[in-house]
PDB file of C-alpha atoms in Angstrom:
ATOM      1  CA  UNK H   1       5.543   0.717 -15.310  1.00 45.00           C
ATOM      2  CA  UNK H   2       1.937  -0.416 -15.431  1.00 49.00           C
ATOM      3  CA  UNK H   3       0.325  -0.746 -18.835  1.00 47.00           C
ATOM      4  CA  UNK H   4      -1.535   2.342 -19.984  1.00 50.00           C
ATOM      5  CA  UNK H   5      -5.267   2.067 -19.510  1.00 46.00           C
ATOM      6  CA  UNK H   6      -5.684   3.253 -23.117  1.00 46.00           C
ATOM      7  CA  UNK H   7      -3.540   0.469 -24.616  1.00 42.00           C
ATOM      8  CA  UNK H   8      -5.431  -1.079 -27.511  1.00 44.00           C
ATOM      9  CA  UNK H   9      -3.523  -4.319 -28.161  1.00 45.00           C
ATOM     10  CA  UNK H  10      -1.870  -6.885 -25.847  1.00 45.00           C
ATOM     11  CA  UNK H  11       1.892  -7.206 -26.089  1.00 54.00           C
ATOM     12  CA  UNK H  12       4.781  -9.157 -24.615  1.00 56.00           C
ATOM     13  CA  UNK H  13       5.905  -5.951 -22.905  1.00 61.00           C
ATOM     14  CA  UNK H  14       2.501  -5.562 -21.250  1.00 52.00           C
ATOM     15  CA  UNK H  15       2.503  -9.149 -19.992  1.00 52.00           C
ATOM     16  CA  UNK H  16       6.063  -8.821 -18.708  1.00 60.00           C
ATOM     17  CA  UNK H  17       5.124  -5.630 -16.854  1.00 58.00           C
ATOM     18  CA  UNK H  18       2.090  -7.309 -15.295  1.00 55.00           C
ATOM     19  CA  UNK H  19       4.226 -10.298 -14.284  1.00 58.00           C
ATOM     20  CA  UNK H  20       6.942  -8.247 -12.581  1.00 60.00           C
ATOM     21  CA  UNK H  21       4.464  -5.954 -10.854  1.00 60.00           C
ATOM     22  CA  UNK H  22       2.506  -8.955  -9.597  1.00 61.00           C
ATOM     23  CA  UNK H  23       5.629 -10.570  -8.160  1.00 61.00           C
ATOM     24  CA  UNK H  24       6.273  -7.354  -6.263  1.00 57.00           C
ATOM     25  CA  UNK H  25       2.685  -6.970  -5.075  1.00 64.00           C
ATOM     26  CA  UNK H  26       2.375 -10.465  -3.611  1.00 69.00           C
ATOM     27  CA  UNK H  27       5.545  -9.959  -1.573  1.00 66.00           C
ATOM     28  CA  UNK H  28       4.047  -7.763   1.146  1.00 65.00           C
ATOM     29  CA  UNK H  29       0.942  -9.805   2.019  1.00 72.00           C
ATOM     30  CA  UNK H  30       2.958 -13.009   1.692  1.00 73.00           C
ATOM     31  CA  UNK H  31       5.546 -11.678   4.135  1.00 72.00           C
ATOM     32  CA  UNK H  32       2.721 -10.698   6.472  1.00 73.00           C
ATOM     33  CA  UNK H  33       1.305 -14.235   6.328  1.00 74.00           C
ATOM     34  CA  UNK H  34       4.713 -15.790   7.007  1.00 74.00           C
ATOM     35  CA  UNK H  35       5.475 -13.375   9.847  1.00 75.00           C
ATOM     36  CA  UNK H  36       2.072 -13.817  11.488  1.00 74.00           C
ATOM     37  CA  UNK H  37       2.330 -17.595  11.120  1.00 78.00           C
ATOM     38  CA  UNK H  38       5.652 -17.639  12.953  1.00 75.00           C
ATOM     39  CA  UNK H  39       4.260 -15.493  15.740  1.00 75.00           C
ATOM     40  CA  UNK H  40       1.158 -17.686  15.869  1.00 76.00           C
ATOM     41  CA  UNK H  41       3.290 -20.786  16.383  1.00 76.00           C
ATOM     42  CA  UNK H  42       5.061 -19.114  19.300  1.00 76.00           C
ATOM     43  CA  UNK H  43       1.815 -17.918  20.871  1.00 74.00           C
ATOM     44  CA  UNK H  44       0.226 -21.365  20.617  1.00 79.00           C
ATOM     45  CA  UNK H  45       3.253 -22.854  22.366  1.00 75.00           C
ATOM     46  CA  UNK H  46       2.900 -20.186  25.081  1.00 78.00           C
ATOM     47  CA  UNK H  47      -0.833 -20.770  25.380  1.00 77.00           C
ATOM     48  CA  UNK H  48      -1.839 -17.169  24.575  1.00 71.00           C
ATOM     49  CA  UNK H  49      -5.087 -17.914  22.759  1.00 76.00           C
ATOM     50  CA  UNK H  50      -6.267 -14.281  22.618  1.00 76.00           C
ATOM     51  CA  UNK H  51      -3.253 -13.021  20.661  1.00 74.00           C
ATOM     52  CA  UNK H  52      -3.266 -16.235  18.616  1.00 75.00           C
ATOM     53  CA  UNK H  53      -6.787 -15.364  17.473  1.00 75.00           C
ATOM     54  CA  UNK H  54      -5.637 -11.865  16.458  1.00 76.00           C
ATOM     55  CA  UNK H  55      -2.781 -13.368  14.459  1.00 75.00           C
ATOM     56  CA  UNK H  56      -5.219 -15.667  12.675  1.00 78.00           C
ATOM     57  CA  UNK H  57      -7.256 -12.600  11.692  1.00 76.00           C
ATOM     58  CA  UNK H  58      -4.096 -11.007  10.273  1.00 72.00           C
ATOM     59  CA  UNK H  59      -3.390 -14.137   8.241  1.00 78.00           C
ATOM     60  CA  UNK H  60      -6.953 -14.219   6.900  1.00 74.00           C
ATOM     61  CA  UNK H  61      -6.821 -10.517   5.941  1.00 72.00           C
ATOM     62  CA  UNK H  62      -3.502 -10.865   4.095  1.00 72.00           C
ATOM     63  CA  UNK H  63      -4.674 -14.066   2.416  1.00 76.00           C
ATOM     64  CA  UNK H  64      -7.793 -12.303   1.146  1.00 71.00           C
ATOM     65  CA  UNK H  65      -5.630  -9.548  -0.324  1.00 67.00           C
ATOM     66  CA  UNK H  66      -3.441 -12.156  -2.050  1.00 72.00           C
ATOM     67  CA  UNK H  67      -6.567 -13.663  -3.561  1.00 67.00           C
ATOM     68  CA  UNK H  68      -7.724 -10.228  -4.763  1.00 67.00           C
ATOM     69  CA  UNK H  69      -4.401  -9.737  -6.545  1.00 66.00           C
ATOM     70  CA  UNK H  70      -4.650 -13.195  -8.102  1.00 68.00           C
ATOM     71  CA  UNK H  71      -8.162 -12.490  -9.373  1.00 63.00           C
ATOM     72  CA  UNK H  72      -7.146  -9.115 -10.814  1.00 60.00           C
ATOM     73  CA  UNK H  73      -4.184 -10.579 -12.691  1.00 61.00           C
ATOM     74  CA  UNK H  74      -6.267 -13.514 -13.924  1.00 61.00           C
ATOM     75  CA  UNK H  75      -8.838 -11.122 -15.357  1.00 55.00           C
ATOM     76  CA  UNK H  76      -6.294  -8.777 -16.917  1.00 53.00           C
ATOM     77  CA  UNK H  77      -4.336 -11.584 -18.589  1.00 54.00           C
ATOM     78  CA  UNK H  78      -7.414 -13.132 -20.184  1.00 52.00           C
ATOM     79  CA  UNK H  79      -7.375 -12.338 -23.892  1.00 43.00           C
ATOM     80  CA  UNK H  80     -10.637 -10.399 -23.859  1.00 43.00           C
ATOM     81  CA  UNK H  81      -9.449  -8.236 -20.954  1.00 44.00           C
ATOM     82  CA  UNK H  82      -6.112  -7.258 -22.439  1.00 41.00           C
ATOM     83  CA  UNK H  83      -7.557  -4.618 -24.743  1.00 43.00           C
ATOM     84  CA  UNK H  84      -7.947  -2.172 -21.877  1.00 51.00           C
ATOM     85  CA  UNK H  85      -6.754  -1.694 -18.314  1.00 57.00           C
ATOM     86  CA  UNK H  86      -9.800  -0.753 -16.267  1.00 73.00           C
ATOM     87  CA  UNK H  87     -10.702   0.100 -12.719  1.00 81.00           C
ATOM     88  CA  UNK H  88     -12.983  -2.226 -10.781  1.00 83.00           C
ATOM     89  CA  UNK H  89     -14.844   0.280  -8.633  1.00 87.00           C
ATOM     90  CA  UNK H  90     -17.401  -0.555  -5.966  1.00 89.00           C
ATOM     91  CA  UNK H  91     -18.839   0.922  -2.773  1.00 91.00           C
ATOM     92  CA  UNK H  92     -17.171  -0.238   0.434  1.00 90.00           C
ATOM     93  CA  UNK H  93     -16.851   0.809   4.072  1.00 93.00           C
ATOM     94  CA  UNK H  94     -13.728   2.962   4.310  1.00 94.00           C
ATOM     95  CA  UNK H  95     -13.101   2.633   8.046  1.00 94.00           C
ATOM     96  CA  UNK H  96     -13.485  -1.137   7.947  1.00 91.00           C
ATOM     97  CA  UNK H  97     -11.135  -1.284   4.970  1.00 92.00           C
ATOM     98  CA  UNK H  98      -8.361   0.836   6.524  1.00 95.00           C
ATOM     99  CA  UNK H  99      -8.659  -1.034   9.826  1.00 91.00           C
ATOM    100  CA  UNK H 100      -8.303  -4.408   8.105  1.00 85.00           C
ATOM    101  CA  UNK H 101      -5.417  -3.192   5.967  1.00 88.00           C
ATOM    102  CA  UNK H 102      -3.413  -1.905   8.929  1.00 91.00           C
ATOM    103  CA  UNK H 103      -4.316  -4.951  11.000  1.00 83.00           C
ATOM    104  CA  UNK H 104      -2.960  -7.277   8.311  1.00 81.00           C
ATOM    105  CA  UNK H 105       0.444  -5.574   8.560  1.00 84.00           C
ATOM    106  CA  UNK H 106       0.652  -5.563  12.354  1.00 84.00           C
ATOM    107  CA  UNK H 107       2.948  -8.592  12.572  1.00 80.00           C
ATOM    108  CA  UNK H 108       5.516  -7.021  10.220  1.00 83.00           C
ATOM    109  CA  UNK H 109       5.608  -3.795  12.213  1.00 90.00           C
ATOM    110  CA  UNK H 110       5.742  -5.693  15.517  1.00 86.00           C
ATOM    111  CA  UNK H 111       8.916  -7.452  14.399  1.00 83.00           C
ATOM    112  CA  UNK H 112      10.598  -4.067  14.100  1.00 90.00           C
ATOM    113  CA  UNK H 113       8.838  -2.613  17.167  1.00 93.00           C
ATOM    114  CA  UNK H 114       7.282   0.137  15.066  1.00 95.00           C
ATOM    115  CA  UNK H 115       3.945   1.550  16.200  1.00 95.00           C
ATOM    116  CA  UNK H 116       1.162   2.293  13.699  1.00 95.00           C
ATOM    117  CA  UNK H 117      -1.166   5.171  14.555  1.00 97.00           C
ATOM    118  CA  UNK H 118      -4.339   5.880  12.598  1.00 97.00           C
ATOM    119  CA  UNK H 119      -6.678   8.864  12.437  1.00 98.00           C
ATOM    120  CA  UNK H 120      -9.771   9.230  10.276  1.00 97.00           C
ATOM    121  CA  UNK H 121     -11.365  12.694  10.188  1.00 97.00           C
ATOM    122  CA  UNK H 122     -14.892  12.934  11.583  1.00 95.00           C
ATOM    123  CA  UNK H 123     -16.224  14.264   8.271  1.00 92.00           C
ATOM    124  CA  UNK H 124     -14.635  11.499   6.205  1.00 93.00           C
ATOM    125  CA  UNK H 125     -17.298   9.541   4.268  1.00 88.00           C
ATOM    126  CA  UNK H 126     -18.358   6.259   5.808  1.00 90.00           C
ATOM    127  CA  UNK H 127     -18.520   4.543   2.425  1.00 91.00           C
ATOM    128  CA  UNK H 128     -16.538   5.309  -0.707  1.00 90.00           C
ATOM    129  CA  UNK H 129     -16.817   4.336  -4.361  1.00 90.00           C
ATOM    130  CA  UNK H 130     -13.377   3.279  -5.544  1.00 89.00           C
ATOM    131  CA  UNK H 131     -11.154   0.396  -6.649  1.00 88.00           C
ATOM    132  CA  UNK H 132     -10.452  -1.296  -3.322  1.00 88.00           C
ATOM    133  CA  UNK H 133      -7.729  -3.612  -4.635  1.00 84.00           C
ATOM    134  CA  UNK H 134      -5.758  -0.776  -6.225  1.00 87.00           C
ATOM    135  CA  UNK H 135      -6.226   1.477  -3.210  1.00 91.00           C
ATOM    136  CA  UNK H 136      -4.974  -1.355  -1.009  1.00 89.00           C
ATOM    137  CA  UNK H 137      -1.913  -1.835  -3.213  1.00 85.00           C
ATOM    138  CA  UNK H 138      -1.142   1.879  -3.067  1.00 91.00           C
ATOM    139  CA  UNK H 139      -1.310   2.159   0.718  1.00 94.00           C
ATOM    140  CA  UNK H 140       0.444  -1.195   1.202  1.00 88.00           C
ATOM    141  CA  UNK H 141       3.386  -0.014  -0.881  1.00 87.00           C
ATOM    142  CA  UNK H 142       3.678   3.311   0.925  1.00 94.00           C
ATOM    143  CA  UNK H 143       3.492   1.615   4.328  1.00 93.00           C
ATOM    144  CA  UNK H 144       6.116  -0.956   3.362  1.00 87.00           C
ATOM    145  CA  UNK H 145       8.378   1.861   2.207  1.00 89.00           C
ATOM    146  CA  UNK H 146       7.897   3.498   5.619  1.00 93.00           C
ATOM    147  CA  UNK H 147       8.661   0.205   7.364  1.00 90.00           C
ATOM    148  CA  UNK H 148      11.804  -0.340   5.321  1.00 88.00           C
ATOM    149  CA  UNK H 149      13.288   3.094   5.949  1.00 90.00           C
ATOM    150  CA  UNK H 150      12.216   3.617   9.575  1.00 93.00           C
ATOM    151  CA  UNK H 151      14.403   2.752  12.580  1.00 94.00           C
ATOM    152  CA  UNK H 152      13.071   0.392  15.230  1.00 94.00           C
ATOM    153  CA  UNK H 153      10.844   1.773  18.019  1.00 95.00           C
ATOM    154  CA  UNK H 154       9.569   4.681  15.893  1.00 97.00           C
ATOM    155  CA  UNK H 155       6.010   5.535  14.835  1.00 97.00           C
ATOM    156  CA  UNK H 156       4.233   5.463  11.474  1.00 98.00           C
ATOM    157  CA  UNK H 157       1.048   7.548  11.299  1.00 98.00           C
ATOM    158  CA  UNK H 158      -1.837   7.144   8.855  1.00 98.00           C
ATOM    159  CA  UNK H 159      -4.103  10.185   8.549  1.00 98.00           C
ATOM    160  CA  UNK H 160      -7.279  10.122   6.429  1.00 98.00           C
ATOM    161  CA  UNK H 161      -8.993  13.431   5.692  1.00 97.00           C
ATOM    162  CA  UNK H 162     -10.767  15.616   3.130  1.00 92.00           C
ATOM    163  CA  UNK H 163      -8.965  18.601   1.641  1.00 92.00           C
ATOM    164  CA  UNK H 164      -9.983  20.916  -1.194  1.00 87.00           C
ATOM    165  CA  UNK H 165     -12.614  18.540  -2.483  1.00 79.00           C
ATOM    166  CA  UNK H 166     -10.348  15.507  -2.340  1.00 86.00           C
ATOM    167  CA  UNK H 167     -10.160  12.446  -0.138  1.00 89.00           C
ATOM    168  CA  UNK H 168      -6.618  12.041   1.157  1.00 96.00           C
ATOM    169  CA  UNK H 169      -4.580   9.343   2.888  1.00 98.00           C
ATOM    170  CA  UNK H 170      -1.275  10.540   4.357  1.00 98.00           C
ATOM    171  CA  UNK H 171       1.402   8.187   5.709  1.00 98.00           C
ATOM    172  CA  UNK H 172       4.048   9.803   7.920  1.00 98.00           C
ATOM    173  CA  UNK H 173       7.183   8.019   9.098  1.00 97.00           C
ATOM    174  CA  UNK H 174      10.212   8.903  11.231  1.00 96.00           C
ATOM    175  CA  UNK H 175      12.653   7.376   8.797  1.00 93.00           C
ATOM    176  CA  UNK H 176      15.811   8.468   7.020  1.00 91.00           C
ATOM    177  CA  UNK H 177      14.066  11.158   4.997  1.00 92.00           C
ATOM    178  CA  UNK H 178      14.646  12.247   1.411  1.00 91.00           C
ATOM    179  CA  UNK H 179      16.568  15.266   0.183  1.00 91.00           C
ATOM    180  CA  UNK H 180      14.863  17.869  -2.004  1.00 90.00           C
ATOM    181  CA  UNK H 181      17.104  16.859  -4.909  1.00 90.00           C
ATOM    182  CA  UNK H 182      16.067  13.213  -4.652  1.00 88.00           C
ATOM    183  CA  UNK H 183      12.303  13.702  -4.332  1.00 88.00           C
ATOM    184  CA  UNK H 184      11.668  14.026  -8.120  1.00 86.00           C
ATOM    185  CA  UNK H 185      13.312  10.621  -8.640  1.00 86.00           C
ATOM    186  CA  UNK H 186      11.780   8.448  -5.933  1.00 87.00           C
ATOM    187  CA  UNK H 187       8.858   7.279  -8.061  1.00 86.00           C
ATOM    188  CA  UNK H 188      11.189   5.863 -10.699  1.00 78.00           C
ATOM    189  CA  UNK H 189      11.562   2.084 -10.782  1.00 64.00           C
ATOM    190  CA  UNK H 190      14.405   0.750  -8.646  1.00 52.00           C
ATOM    191  CA  UNK H 191      15.608   4.233  -7.712  1.00 52.00           C
ATOM    192  CA  UNK H 192      18.053   4.442  -4.800  1.00 49.00           C
ATOM    193  CA  UNK H 193      17.597   7.536  -2.647  1.00 49.00           C
ATOM    194  CA  UNK H 194      21.235   7.745  -1.631  1.00 48.00           C
ATOM    195  CA  UNK H 195      24.287   5.586  -2.169  1.00 47.00           C
ATOM    196  CA  UNK H 196      25.193   5.805   1.518  1.00 48.00           C
ATOM    197  CA  UNK H 197      22.113   3.755   2.382  1.00 43.00           C
ATOM    198  CA  UNK H 198      22.623   1.038  -0.244  1.00 43.00           C
ATOM    199  CA  UNK H 199      24.237  -1.553   1.987  1.00 39.00           C
ATOM    200  CA  UNK H 200      21.689  -1.049   4.763  1.00 44.00           C
ATOM    201  CA  UNK H 201      18.420  -0.476   2.947  1.00 43.00           C
ATOM    202  CA  UNK H 202      18.828  -1.489  -0.694  1.00 45.00           C
ATOM    203  CA  UNK H 203      16.950   0.250  -3.509  1.00 43.00           C
ATOM    204  CA  UNK H 204      13.491   1.762  -3.595  1.00 42.00           C
ATOM    205  CA  UNK H 205      12.369  -1.082  -5.860  1.00 48.00           C
ATOM    206  CA  UNK H 206       9.005  -1.008  -7.605  1.00 61.00           C
ATOM    207  CA  UNK H 207       6.739  -0.052  -4.700  1.00 75.00           C
ATOM    208  CA  UNK H 208       6.515   3.718  -5.086  1.00 85.00           C
ATOM    209  CA  UNK H 209       6.547   3.495  -8.874  1.00 82.00           C
ATOM    210  CA  UNK H 210       3.581   1.120  -8.798  1.00 79.00           C
ATOM    211  CA  UNK H 211       1.787   3.318  -6.265  1.00 87.00           C
ATOM    212  CA  UNK H 212       2.201   6.390  -8.471  1.00 90.00           C
ATOM    213  CA  UNK H 213       0.920   4.601 -11.572  1.00 85.00           C
ATOM    214  CA  UNK H 214      -2.112   3.232  -9.755  1.00 86.00           C
ATOM    215  CA  UNK H 215      -2.934   6.624  -8.223  1.00 92.00           C
ATOM    216  CA  UNK H 216      -2.800   8.246 -11.652  1.00 91.00           C
ATOM    217  CA  UNK H 217      -4.959   5.456 -13.083  1.00 88.00           C
ATOM    218  CA  UNK H 218      -7.528   6.461 -10.448  1.00 90.00           C
ATOM    219  CA  UNK H 219      -7.272  10.134 -11.580  1.00 91.00           C
ATOM    220  CA  UNK H 220      -5.517  11.033  -8.344  1.00 95.00           C
ATOM    221  CA  UNK H 221      -2.177  12.394  -7.207  1.00 95.00           C
ATOM    222  CA  UNK H 222       0.611  11.299  -4.889  1.00 96.00           C
ATOM    223  CA  UNK H 223       3.129  13.686  -3.399  1.00 93.00           C
ATOM    224  CA  UNK H 224       5.770  13.682  -0.687  1.00 96.00           C
ATOM    225  CA  UNK H 225       7.113  16.074   1.928  1.00 96.00           C
ATOM    226  CA  UNK H 226      10.366  15.033   3.543  1.00 95.00           C
ATOM    227  CA  UNK H 227      13.339  16.134   5.606  1.00 94.00           C
ATOM    228  CA  UNK H 228      16.578  14.182   5.857  1.00 94.00           C
ATOM    229  CA  UNK H 229      17.004  12.405   9.210  1.00 92.00           C
ATOM    230  CA  UNK H 230      13.509  13.521  10.274  1.00 95.00           C
ATOM    231  CA  UNK H 231      11.112  11.518   8.124  1.00 96.00           C
ATOM    232  CA  UNK H 232       8.650  11.665   5.245  1.00 96.00           C
ATOM    233  CA  UNK H 233       4.946  12.093   4.565  1.00 98.00           C
ATOM    234  CA  UNK H 234       3.456  10.483   1.464  1.00 98.00           C
ATOM    235  CA  UNK H 235      -0.042  11.723   0.638  1.00 98.00           C
ATOM    236  CA  UNK H 236      -2.459  10.067  -1.777  1.00 97.00           C
ATOM    237  CA  UNK H 237      -5.199  12.370  -3.045  1.00 95.00           C
ATOM    238  CA  UNK H 238      -8.274  11.103  -4.926  1.00 87.00           C
ATOM    239  CA  UNK H 239     -11.039  13.343  -6.332  1.00 79.00           C
ATOM    240  CA  UNK H 240     -14.066  13.543  -4.064  1.00 70.00           C
ATOM    241  CA  UNK H 241     -16.341  12.874  -7.049  1.00 55.00           C
ATOM    242  CA  UNK H 242     -15.273   9.248  -6.902  1.00 46.00           C
ATOM    243  CA  UNK H 243     -16.752   8.850  -3.443  1.00 46.00           C
ATOM    244  CA  UNK H 244     -20.259   8.203  -2.184  1.00 46.00           C
ATOM    245  CA  UNK H 245     -20.857  10.876   0.447  1.00 49.00           C
ATOM    246  CA  UNK H 246     -22.648   8.810   3.068  1.00 49.00           C
ATOM    247  CA  UNK H 247     -21.482  10.150   6.404  1.00 45.00           C
ATOM    248  CA  UNK H 248     -21.557   8.596   9.839  1.00 42.00           C
TER     249      UNK H 248
END
């Protein structure tokens, strides 16, 4: 679990939580860097300079995210920052952000021959006021969960829209799905959705638990709709009041 934003005093438990969560968070962008680097080596040997350039962009994007995580942890673990767990909100271009995020994961999805589709509603704000690092972590974790539980040659869709005064990001996969009985448990640390999948997929790990805690820290919600053997949709919902309504 992430430390409560209202925590008054630093503790060994808080530092341990930060440490374990950080180890988990660096895994995805690090895997993306390694995967893209391997593909880059192959493309250079083949002489495909155009795709090699795209792979370099993926590596740069994932490396920047790794640096963001490093900076956040460095700030939080400084003595004067441990008294409270705060958001670091700023205005940024939403479409540019989501494009870069998905682009940085392309190499991982290519390895499994999974297609990523993206749709941003026409009325979605051009710029938003939010914590970009946390929002990135949230969507990263949901996408990696989709990648882990989706068969090869399927599609993962990312849909960004406004609903009932909230800005929403929905990730839909064609994976193994989750039963209605299991849904209340999937945001628990290291929860396994079903014993039958243990040998093939392993546990849920920390990803969804971290995502839920970060969403709640941002005064938002995360919920899931799923059907066994069909797939799942994870939706992150953040209050519209946190966004700067500058439209295209």
